[in-house]
mmCIF file with all atom_site columns, C-alpha atoms in Angstrom:
data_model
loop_
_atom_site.group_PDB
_atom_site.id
_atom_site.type_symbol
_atom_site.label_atom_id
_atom_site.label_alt_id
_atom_site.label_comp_id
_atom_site.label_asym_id
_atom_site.label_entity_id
_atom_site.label_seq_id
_atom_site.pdbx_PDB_ins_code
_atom_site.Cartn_x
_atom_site.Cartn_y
_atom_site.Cartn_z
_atom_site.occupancy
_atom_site.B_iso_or_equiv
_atom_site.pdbx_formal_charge
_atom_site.auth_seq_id
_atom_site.auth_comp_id
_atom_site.auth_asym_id
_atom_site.auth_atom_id
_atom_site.pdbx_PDB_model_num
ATOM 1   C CA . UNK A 1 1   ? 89.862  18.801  21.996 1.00 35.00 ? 1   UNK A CA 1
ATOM 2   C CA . UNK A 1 2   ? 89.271  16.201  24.986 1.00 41.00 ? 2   UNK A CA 1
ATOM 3   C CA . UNK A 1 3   ? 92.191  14.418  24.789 1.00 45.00 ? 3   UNK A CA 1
ATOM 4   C CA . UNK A 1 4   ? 94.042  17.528  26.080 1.00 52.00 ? 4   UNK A CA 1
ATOM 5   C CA . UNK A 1 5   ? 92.127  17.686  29.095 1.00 66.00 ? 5   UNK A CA 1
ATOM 6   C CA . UNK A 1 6   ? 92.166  13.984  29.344 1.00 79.00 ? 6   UNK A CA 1
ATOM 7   C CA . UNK A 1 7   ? 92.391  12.957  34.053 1.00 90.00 ? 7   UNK A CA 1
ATOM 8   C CA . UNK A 1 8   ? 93.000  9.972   34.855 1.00 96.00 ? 8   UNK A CA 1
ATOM 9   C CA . UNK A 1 9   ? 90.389  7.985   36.377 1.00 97.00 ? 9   UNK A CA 1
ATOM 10  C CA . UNK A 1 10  ? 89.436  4.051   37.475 1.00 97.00 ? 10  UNK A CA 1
ATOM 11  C CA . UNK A 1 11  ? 87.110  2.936   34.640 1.00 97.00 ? 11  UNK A CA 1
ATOM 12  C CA . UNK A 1 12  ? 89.561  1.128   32.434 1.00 97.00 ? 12  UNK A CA 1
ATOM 13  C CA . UNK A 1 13  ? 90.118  -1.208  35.732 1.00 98.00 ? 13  UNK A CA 1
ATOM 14  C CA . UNK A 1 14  ? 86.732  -0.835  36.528 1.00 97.00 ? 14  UNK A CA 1
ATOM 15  C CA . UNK A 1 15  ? 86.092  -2.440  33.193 1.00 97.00 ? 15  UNK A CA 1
ATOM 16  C CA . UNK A 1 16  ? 88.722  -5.190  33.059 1.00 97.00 ? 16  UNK A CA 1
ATOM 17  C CA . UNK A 1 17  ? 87.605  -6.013  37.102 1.00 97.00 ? 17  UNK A CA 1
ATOM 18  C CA . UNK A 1 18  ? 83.909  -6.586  35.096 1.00 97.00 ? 18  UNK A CA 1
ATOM 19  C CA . UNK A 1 19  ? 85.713  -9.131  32.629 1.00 96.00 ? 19  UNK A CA 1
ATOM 20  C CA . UNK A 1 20  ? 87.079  -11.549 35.778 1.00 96.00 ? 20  UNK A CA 1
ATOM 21  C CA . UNK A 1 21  ? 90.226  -9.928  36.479 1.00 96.00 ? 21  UNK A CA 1
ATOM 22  C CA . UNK A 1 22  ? 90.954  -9.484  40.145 1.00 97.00 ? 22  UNK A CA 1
ATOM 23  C CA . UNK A 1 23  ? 94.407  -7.607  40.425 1.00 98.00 ? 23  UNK A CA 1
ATOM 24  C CA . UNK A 1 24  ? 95.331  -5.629  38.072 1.00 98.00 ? 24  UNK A CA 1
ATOM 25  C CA . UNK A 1 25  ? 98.809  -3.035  37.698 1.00 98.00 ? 25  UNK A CA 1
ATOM 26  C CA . UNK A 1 26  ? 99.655  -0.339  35.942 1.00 98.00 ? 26  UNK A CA 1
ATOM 27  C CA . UNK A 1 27  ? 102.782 0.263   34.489 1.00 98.00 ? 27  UNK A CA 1
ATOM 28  C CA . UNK A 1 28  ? 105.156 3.019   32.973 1.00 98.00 ? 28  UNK A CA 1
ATOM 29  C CA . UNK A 1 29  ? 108.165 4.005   32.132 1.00 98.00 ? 29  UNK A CA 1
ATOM 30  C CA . UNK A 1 30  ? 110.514 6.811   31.747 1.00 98.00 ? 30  UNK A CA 1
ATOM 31  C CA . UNK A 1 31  ? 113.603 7.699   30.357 1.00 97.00 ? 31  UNK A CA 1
ATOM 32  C CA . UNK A 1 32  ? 113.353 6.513   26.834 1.00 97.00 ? 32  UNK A CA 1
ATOM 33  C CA . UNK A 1 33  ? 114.419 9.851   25.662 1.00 97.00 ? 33  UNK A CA 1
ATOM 34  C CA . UNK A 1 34  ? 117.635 10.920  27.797 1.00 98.00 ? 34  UNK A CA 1
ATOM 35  C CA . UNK A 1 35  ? 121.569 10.969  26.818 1.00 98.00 ? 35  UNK A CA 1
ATOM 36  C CA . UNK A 1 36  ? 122.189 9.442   29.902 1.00 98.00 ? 36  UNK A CA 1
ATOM 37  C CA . UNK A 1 37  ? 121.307 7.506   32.808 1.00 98.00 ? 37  UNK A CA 1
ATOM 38  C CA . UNK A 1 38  ? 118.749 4.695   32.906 1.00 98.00 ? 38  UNK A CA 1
ATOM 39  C CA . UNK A 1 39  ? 115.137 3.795   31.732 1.00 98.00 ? 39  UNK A CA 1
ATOM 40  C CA . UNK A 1 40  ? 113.241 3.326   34.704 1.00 98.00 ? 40  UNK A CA 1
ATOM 41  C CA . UNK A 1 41  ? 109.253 1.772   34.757 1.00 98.00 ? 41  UNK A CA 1
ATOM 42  C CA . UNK A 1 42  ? 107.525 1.006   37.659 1.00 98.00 ? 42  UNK A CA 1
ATOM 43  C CA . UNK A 1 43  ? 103.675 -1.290  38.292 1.00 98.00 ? 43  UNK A CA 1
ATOM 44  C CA . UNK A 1 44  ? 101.508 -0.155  40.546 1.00 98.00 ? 44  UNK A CA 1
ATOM 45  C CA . UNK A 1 45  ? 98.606  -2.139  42.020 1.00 98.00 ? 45  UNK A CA 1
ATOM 46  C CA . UNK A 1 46  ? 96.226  0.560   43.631 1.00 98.00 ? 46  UNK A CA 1
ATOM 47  C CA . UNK A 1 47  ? 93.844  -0.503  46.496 1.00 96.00 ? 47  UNK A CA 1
ATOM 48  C CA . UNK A 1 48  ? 90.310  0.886   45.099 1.00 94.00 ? 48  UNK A CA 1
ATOM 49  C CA . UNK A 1 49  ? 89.010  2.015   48.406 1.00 95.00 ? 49  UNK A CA 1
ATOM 50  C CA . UNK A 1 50  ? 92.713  3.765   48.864 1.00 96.00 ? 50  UNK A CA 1
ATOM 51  C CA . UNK A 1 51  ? 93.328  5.734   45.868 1.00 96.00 ? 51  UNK A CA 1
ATOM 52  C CA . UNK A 1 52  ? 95.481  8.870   46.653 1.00 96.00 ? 52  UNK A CA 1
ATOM 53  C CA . UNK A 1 53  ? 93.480  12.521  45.290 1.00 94.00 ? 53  UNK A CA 1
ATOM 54  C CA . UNK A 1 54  ? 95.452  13.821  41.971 1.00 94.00 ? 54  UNK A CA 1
ATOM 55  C CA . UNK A 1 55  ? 97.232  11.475  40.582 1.00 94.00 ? 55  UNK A CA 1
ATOM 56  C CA . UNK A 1 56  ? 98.098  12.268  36.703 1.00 93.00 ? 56  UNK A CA 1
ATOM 57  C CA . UNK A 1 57  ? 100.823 12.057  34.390 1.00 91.00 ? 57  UNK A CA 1
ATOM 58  C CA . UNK A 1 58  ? 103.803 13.107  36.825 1.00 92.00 ? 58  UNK A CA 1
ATOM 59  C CA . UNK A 1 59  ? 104.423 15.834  34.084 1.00 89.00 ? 59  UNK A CA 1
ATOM 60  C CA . UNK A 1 60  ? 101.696 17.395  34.659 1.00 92.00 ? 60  UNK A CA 1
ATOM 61  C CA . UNK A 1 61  ? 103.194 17.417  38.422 1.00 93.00 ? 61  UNK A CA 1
ATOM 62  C CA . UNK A 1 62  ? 105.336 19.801  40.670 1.00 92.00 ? 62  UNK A CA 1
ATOM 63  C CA . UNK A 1 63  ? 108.022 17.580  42.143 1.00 91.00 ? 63  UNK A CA 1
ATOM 64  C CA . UNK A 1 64  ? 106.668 18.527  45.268 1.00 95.00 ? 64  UNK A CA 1
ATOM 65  C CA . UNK A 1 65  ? 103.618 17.006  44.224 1.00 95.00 ? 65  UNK A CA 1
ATOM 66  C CA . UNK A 1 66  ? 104.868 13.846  42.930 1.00 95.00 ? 66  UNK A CA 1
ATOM 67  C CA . UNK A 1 67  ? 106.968 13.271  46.491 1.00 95.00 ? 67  UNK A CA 1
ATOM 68  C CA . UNK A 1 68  ? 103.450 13.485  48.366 1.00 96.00 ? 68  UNK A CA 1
ATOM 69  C CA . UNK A 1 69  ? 101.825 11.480  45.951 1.00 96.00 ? 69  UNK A CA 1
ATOM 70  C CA . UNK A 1 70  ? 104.492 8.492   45.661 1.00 96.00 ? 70  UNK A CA 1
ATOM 71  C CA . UNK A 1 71  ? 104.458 9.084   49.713 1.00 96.00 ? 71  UNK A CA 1
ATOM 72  C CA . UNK A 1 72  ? 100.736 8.751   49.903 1.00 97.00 ? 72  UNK A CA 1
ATOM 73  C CA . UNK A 1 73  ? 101.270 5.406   47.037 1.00 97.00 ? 73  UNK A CA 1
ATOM 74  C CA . UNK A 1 74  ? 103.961 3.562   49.423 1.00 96.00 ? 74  UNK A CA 1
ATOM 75  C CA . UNK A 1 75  ? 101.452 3.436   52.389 1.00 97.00 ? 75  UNK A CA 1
ATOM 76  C CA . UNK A 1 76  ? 98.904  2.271   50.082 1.00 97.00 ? 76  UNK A CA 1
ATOM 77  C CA . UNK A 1 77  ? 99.287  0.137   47.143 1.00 98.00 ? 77  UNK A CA 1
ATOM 78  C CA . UNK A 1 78  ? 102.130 -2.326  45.942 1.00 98.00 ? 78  UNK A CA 1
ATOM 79  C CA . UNK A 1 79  ? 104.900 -1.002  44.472 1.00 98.00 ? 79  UNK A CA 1
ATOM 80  C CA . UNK A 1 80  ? 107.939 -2.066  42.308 1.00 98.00 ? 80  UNK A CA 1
ATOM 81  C CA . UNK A 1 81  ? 110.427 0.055   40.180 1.00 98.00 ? 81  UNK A CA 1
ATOM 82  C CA . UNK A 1 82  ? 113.025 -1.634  38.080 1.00 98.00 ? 82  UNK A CA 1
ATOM 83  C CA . UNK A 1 83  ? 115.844 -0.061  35.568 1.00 98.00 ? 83  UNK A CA 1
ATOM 84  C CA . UNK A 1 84  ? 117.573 -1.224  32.679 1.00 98.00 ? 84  UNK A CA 1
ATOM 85  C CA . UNK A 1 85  ? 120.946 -0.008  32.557 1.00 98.00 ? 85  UNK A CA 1
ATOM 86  C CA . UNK A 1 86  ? 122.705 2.412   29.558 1.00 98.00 ? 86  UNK A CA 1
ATOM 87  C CA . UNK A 1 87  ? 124.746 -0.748  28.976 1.00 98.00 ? 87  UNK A CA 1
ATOM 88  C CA . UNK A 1 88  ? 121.589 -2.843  28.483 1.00 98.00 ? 88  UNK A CA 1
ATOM 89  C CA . UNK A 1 89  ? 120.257 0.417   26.242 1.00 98.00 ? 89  UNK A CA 1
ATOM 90  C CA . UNK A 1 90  ? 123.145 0.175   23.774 1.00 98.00 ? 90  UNK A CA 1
ATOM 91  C CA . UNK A 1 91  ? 123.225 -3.180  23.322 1.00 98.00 ? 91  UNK A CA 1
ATOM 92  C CA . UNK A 1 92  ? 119.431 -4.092  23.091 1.00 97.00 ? 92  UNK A CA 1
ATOM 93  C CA . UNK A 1 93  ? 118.097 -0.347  21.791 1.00 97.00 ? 93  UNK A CA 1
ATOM 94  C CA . UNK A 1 94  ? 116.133 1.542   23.780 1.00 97.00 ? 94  UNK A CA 1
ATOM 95  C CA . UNK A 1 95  ? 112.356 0.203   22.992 1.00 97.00 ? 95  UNK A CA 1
ATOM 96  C CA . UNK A 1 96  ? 113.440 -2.858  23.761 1.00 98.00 ? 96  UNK A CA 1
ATOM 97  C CA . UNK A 1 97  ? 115.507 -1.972  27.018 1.00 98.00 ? 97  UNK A CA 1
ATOM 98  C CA . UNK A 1 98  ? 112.255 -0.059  27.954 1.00 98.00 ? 98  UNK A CA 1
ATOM 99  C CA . UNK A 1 99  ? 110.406 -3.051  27.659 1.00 98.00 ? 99  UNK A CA 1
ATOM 100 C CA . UNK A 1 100 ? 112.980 -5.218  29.866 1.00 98.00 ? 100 UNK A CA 1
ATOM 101 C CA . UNK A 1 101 ? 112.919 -2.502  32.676 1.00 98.00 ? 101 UNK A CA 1
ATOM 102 C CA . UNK A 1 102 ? 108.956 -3.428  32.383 1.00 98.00 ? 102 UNK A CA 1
ATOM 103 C CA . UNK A 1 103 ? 109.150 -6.836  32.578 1.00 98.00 ? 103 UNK A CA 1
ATOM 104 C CA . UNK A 1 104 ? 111.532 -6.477  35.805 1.00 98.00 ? 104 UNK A CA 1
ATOM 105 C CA . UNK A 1 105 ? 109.037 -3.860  37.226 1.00 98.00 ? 105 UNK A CA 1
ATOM 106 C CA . UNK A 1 106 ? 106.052 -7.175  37.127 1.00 98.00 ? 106 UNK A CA 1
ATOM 107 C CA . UNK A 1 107 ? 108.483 -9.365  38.051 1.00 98.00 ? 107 UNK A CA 1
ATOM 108 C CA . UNK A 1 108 ? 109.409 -7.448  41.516 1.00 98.00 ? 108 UNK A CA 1
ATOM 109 C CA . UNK A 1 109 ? 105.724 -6.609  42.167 1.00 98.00 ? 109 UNK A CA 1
ATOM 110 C CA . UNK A 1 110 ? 105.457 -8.353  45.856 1.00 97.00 ? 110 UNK A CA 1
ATOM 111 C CA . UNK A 1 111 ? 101.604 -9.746  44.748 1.00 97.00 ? 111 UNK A CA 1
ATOM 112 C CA . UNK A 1 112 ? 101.179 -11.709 41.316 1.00 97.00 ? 112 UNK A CA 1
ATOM 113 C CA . UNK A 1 113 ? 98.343  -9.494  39.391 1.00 98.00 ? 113 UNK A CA 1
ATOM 114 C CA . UNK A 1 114 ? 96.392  -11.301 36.829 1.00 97.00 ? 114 UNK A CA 1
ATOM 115 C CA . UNK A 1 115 ? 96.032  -8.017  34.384 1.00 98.00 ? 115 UNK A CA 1
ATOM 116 C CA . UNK A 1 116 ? 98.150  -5.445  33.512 1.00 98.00 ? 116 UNK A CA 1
ATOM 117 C CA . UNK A 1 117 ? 97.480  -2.057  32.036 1.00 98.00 ? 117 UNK A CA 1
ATOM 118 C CA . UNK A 1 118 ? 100.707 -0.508  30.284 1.00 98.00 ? 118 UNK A CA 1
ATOM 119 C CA . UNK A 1 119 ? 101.314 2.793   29.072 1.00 98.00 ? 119 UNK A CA 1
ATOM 120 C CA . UNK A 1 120 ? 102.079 3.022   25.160 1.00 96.00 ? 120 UNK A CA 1
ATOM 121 C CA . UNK A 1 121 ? 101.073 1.117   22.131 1.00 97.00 ? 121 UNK A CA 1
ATOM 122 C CA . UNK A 1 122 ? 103.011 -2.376  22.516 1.00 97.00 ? 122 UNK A CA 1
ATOM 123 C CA . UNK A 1 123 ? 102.944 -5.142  24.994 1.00 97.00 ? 123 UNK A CA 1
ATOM 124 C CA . UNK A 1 124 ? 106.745 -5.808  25.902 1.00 97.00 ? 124 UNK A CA 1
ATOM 125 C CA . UNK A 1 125 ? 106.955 -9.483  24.905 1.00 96.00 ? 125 UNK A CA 1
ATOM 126 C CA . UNK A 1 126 ? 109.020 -10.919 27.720 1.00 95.00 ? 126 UNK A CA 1
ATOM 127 C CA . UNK A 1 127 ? 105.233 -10.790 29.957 1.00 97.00 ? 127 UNK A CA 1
ATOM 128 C CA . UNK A 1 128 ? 103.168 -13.882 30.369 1.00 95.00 ? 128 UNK A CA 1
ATOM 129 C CA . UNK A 1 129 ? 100.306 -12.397 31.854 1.00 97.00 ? 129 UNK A CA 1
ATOM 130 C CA . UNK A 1 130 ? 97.330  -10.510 30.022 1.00 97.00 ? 130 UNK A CA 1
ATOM 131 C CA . UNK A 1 131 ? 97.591  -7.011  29.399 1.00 98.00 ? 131 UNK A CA 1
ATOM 132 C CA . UNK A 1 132 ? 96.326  -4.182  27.366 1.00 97.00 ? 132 UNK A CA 1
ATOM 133 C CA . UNK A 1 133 ? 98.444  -1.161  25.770 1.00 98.00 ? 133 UNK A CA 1
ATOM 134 C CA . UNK A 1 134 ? 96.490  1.778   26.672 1.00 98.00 ? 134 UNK A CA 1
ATOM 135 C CA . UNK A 1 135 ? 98.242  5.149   24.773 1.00 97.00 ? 135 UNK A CA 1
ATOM 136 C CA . UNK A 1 136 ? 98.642  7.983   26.839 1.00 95.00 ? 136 UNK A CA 1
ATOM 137 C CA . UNK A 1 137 ? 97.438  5.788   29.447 1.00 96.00 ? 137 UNK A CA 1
ATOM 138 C CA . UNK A 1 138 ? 98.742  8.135   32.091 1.00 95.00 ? 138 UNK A CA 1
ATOM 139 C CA . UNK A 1 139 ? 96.636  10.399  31.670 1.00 95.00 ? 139 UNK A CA 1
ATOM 140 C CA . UNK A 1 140 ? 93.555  7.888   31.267 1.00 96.00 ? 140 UNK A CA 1
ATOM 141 C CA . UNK A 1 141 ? 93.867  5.526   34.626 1.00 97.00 ? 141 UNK A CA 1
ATOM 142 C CA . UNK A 1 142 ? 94.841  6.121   37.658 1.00 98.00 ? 142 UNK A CA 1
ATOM 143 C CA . UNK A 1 143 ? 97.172  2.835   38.003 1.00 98.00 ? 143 UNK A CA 1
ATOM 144 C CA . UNK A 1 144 ? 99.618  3.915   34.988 1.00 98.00 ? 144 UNK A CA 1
ATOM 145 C CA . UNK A 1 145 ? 99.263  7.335   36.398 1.00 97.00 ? 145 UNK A CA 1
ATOM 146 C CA . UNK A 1 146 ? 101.016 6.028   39.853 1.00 98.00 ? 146 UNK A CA 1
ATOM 147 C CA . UNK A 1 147 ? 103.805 4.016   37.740 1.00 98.00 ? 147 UNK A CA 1
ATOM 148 C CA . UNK A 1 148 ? 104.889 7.294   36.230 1.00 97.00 ? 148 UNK A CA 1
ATOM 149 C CA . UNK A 1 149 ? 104.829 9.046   39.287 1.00 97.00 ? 149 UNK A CA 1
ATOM 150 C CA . UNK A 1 150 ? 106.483 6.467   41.223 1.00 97.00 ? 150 UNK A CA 1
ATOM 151 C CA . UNK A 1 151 ? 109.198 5.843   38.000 1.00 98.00 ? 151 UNK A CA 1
ATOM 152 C CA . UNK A 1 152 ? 109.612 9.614   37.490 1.00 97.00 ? 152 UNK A CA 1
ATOM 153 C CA . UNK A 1 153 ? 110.166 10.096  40.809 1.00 97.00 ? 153 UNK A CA 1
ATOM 154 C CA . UNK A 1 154 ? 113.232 7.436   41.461 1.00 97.00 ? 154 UNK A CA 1
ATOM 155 C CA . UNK A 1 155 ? 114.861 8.169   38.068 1.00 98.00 ? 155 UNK A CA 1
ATOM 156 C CA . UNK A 1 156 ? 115.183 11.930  38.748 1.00 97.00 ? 156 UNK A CA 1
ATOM 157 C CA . UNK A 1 157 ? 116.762 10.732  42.191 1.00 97.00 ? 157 UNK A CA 1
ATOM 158 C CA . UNK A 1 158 ? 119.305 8.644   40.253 1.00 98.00 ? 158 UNK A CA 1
ATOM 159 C CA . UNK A 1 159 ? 120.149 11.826  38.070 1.00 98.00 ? 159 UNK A CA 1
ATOM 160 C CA . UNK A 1 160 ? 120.469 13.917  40.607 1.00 97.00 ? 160 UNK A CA 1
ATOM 161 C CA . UNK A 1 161 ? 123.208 11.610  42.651 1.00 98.00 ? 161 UNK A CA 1
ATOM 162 C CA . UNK A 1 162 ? 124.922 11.167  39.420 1.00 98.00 ? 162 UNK A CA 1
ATOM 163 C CA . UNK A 1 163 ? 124.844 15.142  38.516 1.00 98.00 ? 163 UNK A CA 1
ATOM 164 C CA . UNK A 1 164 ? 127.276 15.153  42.318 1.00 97.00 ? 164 UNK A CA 1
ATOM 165 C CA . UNK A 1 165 ? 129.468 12.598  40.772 1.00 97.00 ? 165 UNK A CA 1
ATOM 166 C CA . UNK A 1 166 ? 129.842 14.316  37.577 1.00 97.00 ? 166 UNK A CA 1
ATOM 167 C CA . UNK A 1 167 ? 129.328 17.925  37.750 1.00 97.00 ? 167 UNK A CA 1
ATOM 168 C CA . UNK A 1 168 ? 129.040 20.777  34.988 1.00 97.00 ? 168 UNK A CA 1
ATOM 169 C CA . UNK A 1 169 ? 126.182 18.197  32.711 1.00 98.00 ? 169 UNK A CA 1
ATOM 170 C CA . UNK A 1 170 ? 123.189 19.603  34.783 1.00 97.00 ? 170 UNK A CA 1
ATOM 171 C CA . UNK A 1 171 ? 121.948 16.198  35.443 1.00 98.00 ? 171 UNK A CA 1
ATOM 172 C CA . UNK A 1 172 ? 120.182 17.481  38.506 1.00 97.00 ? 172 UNK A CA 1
ATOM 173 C CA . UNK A 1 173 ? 117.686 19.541  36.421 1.00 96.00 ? 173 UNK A CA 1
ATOM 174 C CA . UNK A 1 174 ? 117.796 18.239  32.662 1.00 97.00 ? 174 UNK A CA 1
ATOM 175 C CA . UNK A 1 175 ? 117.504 14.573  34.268 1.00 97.00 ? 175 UNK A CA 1
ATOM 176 C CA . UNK A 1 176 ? 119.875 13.121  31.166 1.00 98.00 ? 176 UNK A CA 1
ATOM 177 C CA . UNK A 1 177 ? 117.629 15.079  28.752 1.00 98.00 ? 177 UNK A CA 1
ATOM 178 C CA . UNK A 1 178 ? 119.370 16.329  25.586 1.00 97.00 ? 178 UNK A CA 1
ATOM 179 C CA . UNK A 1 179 ? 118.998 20.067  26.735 1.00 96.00 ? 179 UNK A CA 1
ATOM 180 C CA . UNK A 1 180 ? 121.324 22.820  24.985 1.00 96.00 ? 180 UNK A CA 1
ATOM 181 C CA . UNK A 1 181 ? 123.468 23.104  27.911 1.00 94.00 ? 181 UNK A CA 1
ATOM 182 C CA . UNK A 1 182 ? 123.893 19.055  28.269 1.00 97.00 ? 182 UNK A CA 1
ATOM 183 C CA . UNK A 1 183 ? 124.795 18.966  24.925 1.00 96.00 ? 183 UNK A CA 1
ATOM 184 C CA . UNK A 1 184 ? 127.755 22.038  25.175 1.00 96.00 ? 184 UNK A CA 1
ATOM 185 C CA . UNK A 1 185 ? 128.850 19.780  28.321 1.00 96.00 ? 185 UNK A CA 1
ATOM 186 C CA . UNK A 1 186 ? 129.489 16.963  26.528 1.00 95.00 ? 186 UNK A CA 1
ATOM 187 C CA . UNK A 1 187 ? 131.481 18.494  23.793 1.00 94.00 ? 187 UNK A CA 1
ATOM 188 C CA . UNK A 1 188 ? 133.586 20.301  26.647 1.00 95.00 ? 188 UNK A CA 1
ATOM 189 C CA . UNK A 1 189 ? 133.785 17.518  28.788 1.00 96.00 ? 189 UNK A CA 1
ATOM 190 C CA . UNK A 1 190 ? 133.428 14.680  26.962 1.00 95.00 ? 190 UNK A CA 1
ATOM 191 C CA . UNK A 1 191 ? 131.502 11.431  27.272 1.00 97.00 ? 191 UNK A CA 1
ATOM 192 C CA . UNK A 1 192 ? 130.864 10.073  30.813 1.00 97.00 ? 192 UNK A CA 1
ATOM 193 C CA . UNK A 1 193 ? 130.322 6.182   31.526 1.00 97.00 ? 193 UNK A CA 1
ATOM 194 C CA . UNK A 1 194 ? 126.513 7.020   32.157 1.00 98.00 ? 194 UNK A CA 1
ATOM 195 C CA . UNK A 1 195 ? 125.789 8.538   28.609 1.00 98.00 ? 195 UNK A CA 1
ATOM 196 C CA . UNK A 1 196 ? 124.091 6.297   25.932 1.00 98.00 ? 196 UNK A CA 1
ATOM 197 C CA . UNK A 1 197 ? 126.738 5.780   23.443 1.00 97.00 ? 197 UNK A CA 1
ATOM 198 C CA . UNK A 1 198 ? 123.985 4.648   20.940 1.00 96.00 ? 198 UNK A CA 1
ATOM 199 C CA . UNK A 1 199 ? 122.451 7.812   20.979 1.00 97.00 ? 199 UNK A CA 1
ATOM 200 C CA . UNK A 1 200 ? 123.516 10.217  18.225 1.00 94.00 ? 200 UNK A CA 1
ATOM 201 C CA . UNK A 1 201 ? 124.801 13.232  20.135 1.00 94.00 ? 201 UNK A CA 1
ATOM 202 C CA . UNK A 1 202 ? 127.005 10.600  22.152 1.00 96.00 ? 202 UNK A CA 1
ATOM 203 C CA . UNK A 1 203 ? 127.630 8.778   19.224 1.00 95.00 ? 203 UNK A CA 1
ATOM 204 C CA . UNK A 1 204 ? 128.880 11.592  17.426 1.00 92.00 ? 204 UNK A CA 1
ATOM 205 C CA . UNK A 1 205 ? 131.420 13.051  20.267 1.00 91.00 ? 205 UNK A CA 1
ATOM 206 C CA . UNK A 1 206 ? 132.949 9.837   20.756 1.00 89.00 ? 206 UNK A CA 1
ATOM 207 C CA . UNK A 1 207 ? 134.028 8.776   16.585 1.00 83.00 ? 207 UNK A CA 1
ATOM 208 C CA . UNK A 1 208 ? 134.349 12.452  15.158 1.00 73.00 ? 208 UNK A CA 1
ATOM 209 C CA . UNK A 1 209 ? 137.686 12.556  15.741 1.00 52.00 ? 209 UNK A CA 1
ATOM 210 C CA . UNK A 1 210 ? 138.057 9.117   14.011 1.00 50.00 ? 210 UNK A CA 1
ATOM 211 C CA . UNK A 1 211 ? 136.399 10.547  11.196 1.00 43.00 ? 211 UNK A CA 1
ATOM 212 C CA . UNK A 1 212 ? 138.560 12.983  10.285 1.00 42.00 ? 212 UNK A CA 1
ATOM 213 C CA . UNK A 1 213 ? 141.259 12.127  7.773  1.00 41.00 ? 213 UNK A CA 1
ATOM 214 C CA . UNK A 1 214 ? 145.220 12.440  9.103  1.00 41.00 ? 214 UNK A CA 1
#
């Protein structure tokens, strides 16, 4: 029953500050699950005495909500957000491409932390310093929280300029998502260069024709 009313809060950093560590990010991703359009993941390092009111799992957010809070974030804690592309999807598969976007997320953070806590049940390998998989860990700290608010909030921005390059796939509300009416788009008008062609709806669309016999 708890876990459904699991808020985040600042005891897992509370307990890793205990242990030694001095800086410590959160990080998330999102977009594993889309047709189209990047994986984005952001790390957060959160100032203790600044921590914004409300942050949660940004889908437990208006998007009102999440534009104040990654407002409130900017003015107040580090911040980077990093993507890996669909190319970089299709060729690696999308774990591992979530993993990358990660690992570039650390990488751009402008202050080195010495912990990091990441959303999910496995450490992407390509990090060097110590971390701990925390699952569901946006809605159990408070750092994670702010990566998915912060990653949430720049990948729906991406959709939404792509959705006025390529209208009729509803980009600018299903995000990429494999809605019904995203999937009736792409069988009317076809596969776009930002779909995942490793993804089986894509997939499909793009080699029936091959598969049927002359």
């Amino acid at each position: 029953m708890t876990k459904d009313i699991l808020t985040p809060d600042y005891s897992l950093e509370t307990s890793v500050l205990s242990r030694g560590a001095r800086v410590i990010a959160g990080v998330d991703e999102v977009g594993r699950g889309p047709l189209a359009g990047p994986v984005t993941a952001a790390a957060v390092i959160l100032d203790a005495s600044r921590i914004p009111n409300g942050l949660n799992d940004s889908k437990k957010l208006t998007a009102k909500r999440r534009e104040a809070l990654s407002e409130e974030l900017e003015a107040v804690a580090h911040i980077s957000v990093a993507h890996a592309s669909v190319e970089e999807i299709d060729s690696l598969n999308i774990l591992r491409a979530s993993h990358l976007a990660m690992e570039r997320a650390v990488e751009g953070l402008p202050v080195t932390p010495d912990y990091l806590l990441i959303d999910g049940n496995l450490i992407p390998r390509g990090l060097s310093i110590p971390s701990e998989a925390v699952v569901r860990g946006d809605a159990r700290s408070v750092s994670i929280a702010a990566a998915s608010i912060v990653a949430k909030l720049c990948r729906d921005r991406i959709m939404w300029d792509l959705a006025q390059h390529y209208p009729g796939y509803g980009w600018e509300t299903n995000m990429g998502y494999p809605s019904k009416s995203h999937r009736l788009a792409l069988e009317n008008l076809g596969v776009t260069p930002h779909h995942r062609r490793s993804f089986k709806p894509v997939h499909n669309i793009l080699y029936q024709d091959k598969t049927v016999s002359p």
